XYZ file of N, CA and C in Angstrom:
186
model
N 58.777 -48.633 -26.683
C 57.707 -48.762 -27.651
C 58.047 -47.903 -28.861
N 58.404 -48.573 -29.896
C 58.777 -47.814 -31.081
C 57.802 -48.002 -32.229
N 57.088 -49.098 -32.245
C 56.182 -49.325 -33.369
C 54.727 -49.269 -32.912
N 53.854 -49.111 -33.865
C 52.426 -49.061 -33.579
C 51.952 -50.387 -32.981
N 52.472 -51.497 -33.488
C 52.082 -52.811 -32.970
C 52.464 -52.958 -31.495
N 53.648 -52.472 -31.120
C 54.078 -52.538 -29.721
C 53.173 -51.690 -28.839
N 52.777 -50.525 -29.333
C 51.889 -49.652 -28.566
C 50.530 -50.307 -28.363
N 49.996 -50.920 -29.413
C 48.703 -51.601 -29.303
C 48.787 -52.752 -28.310
N 49.880 -53.507 -28.381
C 50.078 -54.624 -27.461
C 50.139 -54.124 -26.019
N 50.846 -53.042 -25.795
C 50.958 -52.465 -24.461
C 49.590 -52.041 -23.933
N 48.833 -51.316 -24.738
C 47.530 -50.837 -24.286
C 46.539 -51.980 -24.090
N 46.657 -53.040 -24.892
C 45.799 -54.212 -24.679
C 46.113 -54.872 -23.340
N 47.401 -54.960 -23.004
C 47.784 -55.532 -21.709
C 47.255 -54.684 -20.561
N 47.370 -53.360 -20.695
C 46.896 -52.453 -19.647
C 45.381 -52.569 -19.488
N 44.653 -52.613 -20.601
C 43.192 -52.742 -20.532
C 42.793 -54.043 -19.851
N 43.481 -55.129 -20.181
C 43.170 -56.420 -19.579
C 43.449 -56.397 -18.079
N 44.555 -55.824 -17.690
C 44.882 -55.746 -16.266
C 43.873 -54.868 -15.527
N 43.471 -53.758 -16.124
C 42.457 -52.897 -15.507
C 41.136 -53.642 -15.356
N 40.768 -54.406 -16.368
C 39.536 -55.195 -16.309
C 39.601 -56.200 -15.158
N 40.714 -56.899 -15.049
C 40.862 -57.895 -13.980
C 40.793 -57.244 -12.604
N 41.423 -56.086 -12.463
C 41.385 -55.396 -11.177
C 39.979 -54.890 -10.861
N 39.261 -54.431 -11.872
C 37.872 -53.999 -11.660
C 37.012 -55.170 -11.214
N 37.212 -56.319 -11.842
C 36.455 -57.512 -11.462
C 36.782 -57.897 -10.019
N 38.053 -57.795 -9.650
C 38.465 -58.123 -8.285
C 37.787 -57.186 -7.291
N 37.730 -55.902 -7.617
C 37.091 -54.932 -6.726
C 35.595 -55.182 -6.592
N 34.983 -55.743 -7.618
C 33.559 -56.076 -7.575
C 33.311 -57.398 -6.856
N 34.384 -58.083 -6.487
C 34.246 -59.340 -5.770
C 34.145 -60.553 -6.669
N 34.469 -60.390 -7.944
C 34.413 -61.501 -8.888
C 35.821 -61.978 -9.185
N 35.937 -63.263 -9.434
C 37.242 -63.839 -9.715
C 37.434 -63.949 -11.220
N 38.468 -63.335 -11.731
C 38.806 -63.407 -13.146
C 40.108 -64.180 -13.268
N 40.096 -65.230 -14.075
C 41.301 -66.044 -14.203
C 42.323 -65.341 -15.084
N 43.543 -65.738 -14.938
C 44.619 -65.185 -15.753
C 44.841 -66.005 -17.012
N 43.875 -66.799 -17.367
C 43.989 -67.652 -18.538
C 43.932 -66.801 -19.807
N 44.833 -67.053 -20.729
C 44.846 -66.306 -21.978
C 44.331 -67.183 -23.108
N 43.883 -66.560 -24.154
C 43.408 -67.296 -25.316
C 44.590 -67.819 -26.116
N 44.389 -68.924 -26.824
C 45.460 -69.432 -27.688
C 45.809 -68.394 -28.756
N 47.072 -68.364 -29.132
C 47.503 -67.356 -30.092
C 47.275 -67.777 -31.532
N 47.309 -69.076 -31.812
C 47.142 -69.487 -33.204
C 45.662 -69.536 -33.579
N 45.394 -69.221 -34.825
C 44.019 -69.180 -35.321
C 43.379 -70.563 -35.240
N 44.140 -71.597 -35.536
C 43.631 -72.967 -35.505
C 43.243 -73.380 -34.083
N 44.069 -73.042 -33.107
C 43.767 -73.378 -31.709
C 42.540 -72.624 -31.217
N 42.394 -71.354 -31.621
C 41.205 -70.584 -31.241
C 39.945 -71.186 -31.847
N 40.044 -71.661 -33.085
C 38.889 -72.287 -33.740
C 38.488 -73.566 -33.013
N 39.478 -74.355 -32.590
C 39.186 -75.583 -31.830
C 38.509 -75.251 -30.502
N 39.020 -74.247 -29.813
C 38.439 -73.831 -28.538
C 37.008 -73.343 -28.738
N 36.800 -72.550 -29.761
C 35.456 -72.036 -30.057
C 34.491 -73.181 -30.318
N 34.915 -74.156 -31.130
C 34.046 -75.284 -31.457
C 33.745 -76.125 -30.223
N 34.735 -76.346 -29.379
C 34.496 -77.154 -28.177
C 33.532 -76.445 -27.228
N 33.648 -75.120 -27.111
C 32.714 -74.374 -26.263
C 31.305 -74.383 -26.847
N 31.210 -74.266 -28.165
C 29.889 -74.314 -28.799
C 29.242 -75.679 -28.586
N 30.031 -76.746 -28.706
C 29.500 -78.093 -28.473
C 29.068 -78.265 -27.021
N 29.866 -77.753 -26.114
C 29.562 -77.868 -24.690
C 28.226 -77.213 -24.358
N 28.036 -75.987 -24.823
C 26.809 -75.274 -24.489
C 25.622 -75.717 -25.330
N 25.864 -76.271 -26.501
C 24.766 -76.786 -27.326
C 24.146 -78.009 -26.658
N 24.975 -78.855 -26.035
C 24.437 -80.041 -25.371
C 23.687 -79.668 -24.104
N 24.079 -78.593 -23.446
C 23.376 -78.151 -22.239
C 22.001 -77.584 -22.572
N 21.882 -76.950 -23.726
C 20.647 -76.259 -24.077
C 19.654 -77.111 -24.855
N 20.026 -78.345 -25.195
C 19.102 -79.206 -25.928
C 18.012 -79.699 -24.995
N 16.750 -79.685 -25.468
C 15.669 -80.214 -24.626
C 15.826 -81.722 -24.468
N 15.536 -82.200 -23.297
C 15.686 -83.635 -23.049
C 14.519 -84.389 -23.658
N 14.804 -85.574 -24.206
C 13.771 -86.416 -24.827
C 13.037 -87.182 -23.752
N 11.729 -87.279 -23.886
C 10.948 -88.027 -22.898
C 10.248 -89.171 -23.536
Protein backbone atom coordinates (compact mmCIF):
# COMPACT_ATOMS: atom_id res chain seq x y z
CA UNK A 1 0.00 0.00 0.00
CA UNK A 2 1.78 3.03 -1.20
CA UNK A 3 -0.95 5.48 -2.11
CA UNK A 4 -3.87 6.94 -0.22
CA UNK A 5 -6.31 5.40 -2.71
CA UNK A 6 -4.87 1.91 -2.08
CA UNK A 7 -5.18 2.41 1.67
CA UNK A 8 -8.81 3.52 1.36
CA UNK A 9 -9.57 0.54 -0.87
CA UNK A 10 -7.96 -1.82 1.65
CA UNK A 11 -9.89 -0.41 4.60
CA UNK A 12 -13.16 -0.49 2.64
CA UNK A 13 -12.58 -4.19 1.92
CA UNK A 14 -11.82 -4.86 5.59
CA UNK A 15 -14.93 -2.97 6.74
CA UNK A 16 -17.11 -4.90 4.30
CA UNK A 17 -15.68 -8.24 5.40
CA UNK A 18 -16.17 -7.32 9.07
CA UNK A 19 -19.76 -6.34 8.33
CA UNK A 20 -20.43 -9.65 6.58
CA UNK A 21 -18.91 -11.61 9.45
CA UNK A 22 -20.97 -9.65 11.99
CA UNK A 23 -24.12 -10.41 10.01
CA UNK A 24 -23.15 -14.09 9.92
CA UNK A 25 -22.67 -14.13 13.70
CA UNK A 26 -26.12 -12.57 14.12
CA UNK A 27 -27.57 -15.37 12.02
CA UNK A 28 -28.30 -13.25 8.96
CA UNK A 29 -27.19 -14.09 5.46
CA UNK A 30 -25.30 -11.36 3.63
CA UNK A 31 -24.60 -11.97 -0.04
CA UNK A 32 -21.23 -11.38 -1.59
CA UNK A 33 -22.82 -9.39 -4.37
CA UNK A 34 -20.99 -6.17 -5.17
CA UNK A 35 -22.36 -2.99 -6.66
CA UNK A 36 -21.61 -2.13 -10.27
CA UNK A 37 -18.51 0.00 -10.63
CA UNK A 38 -19.66 2.30 -13.42
CA UNK A 39 -21.83 5.29 -12.59
CA UNK A 40 -24.24 4.47 -15.42
CA UNK A 41 -24.77 0.88 -14.22
CA UNK A 42 -25.37 2.09 -10.65
CA UNK A 43 -27.96 4.58 -11.92
CA UNK A 44 -29.76 1.80 -13.82
CA UNK A 45 -29.75 -0.42 -10.73
CA UNK A 46 -31.04 2.43 -8.56
CA UNK A 47 -33.86 3.18 -11.00
CA UNK A 48 -34.89 -0.46 -11.30
CA UNK A 49 -35.01 -0.81 -7.50
CA UNK A 50 -37.02 2.39 -7.18
CA UNK A 51 -39.49 1.12 -9.79
CA UNK A 52 -39.72 -2.25 -8.06
CA UNK A 53 -40.56 -0.80 -4.67
CA UNK A 54 -42.78 1.97 -6.06
CA UNK A 55 -45.08 -0.64 -7.61
CA UNK A 56 -45.23 -2.58 -4.34
CA UNK A 57 -46.22 0.50 -2.35
CA UNK A 58 -48.94 1.80 -4.68
CA UNK A 59 -52.47 1.42 -3.30
CA UNK A 60 -54.53 -1.01 -5.30
CA UNK A 61 -57.47 0.39 -7.30
CA UNK A 62 -60.90 -0.93 -6.41
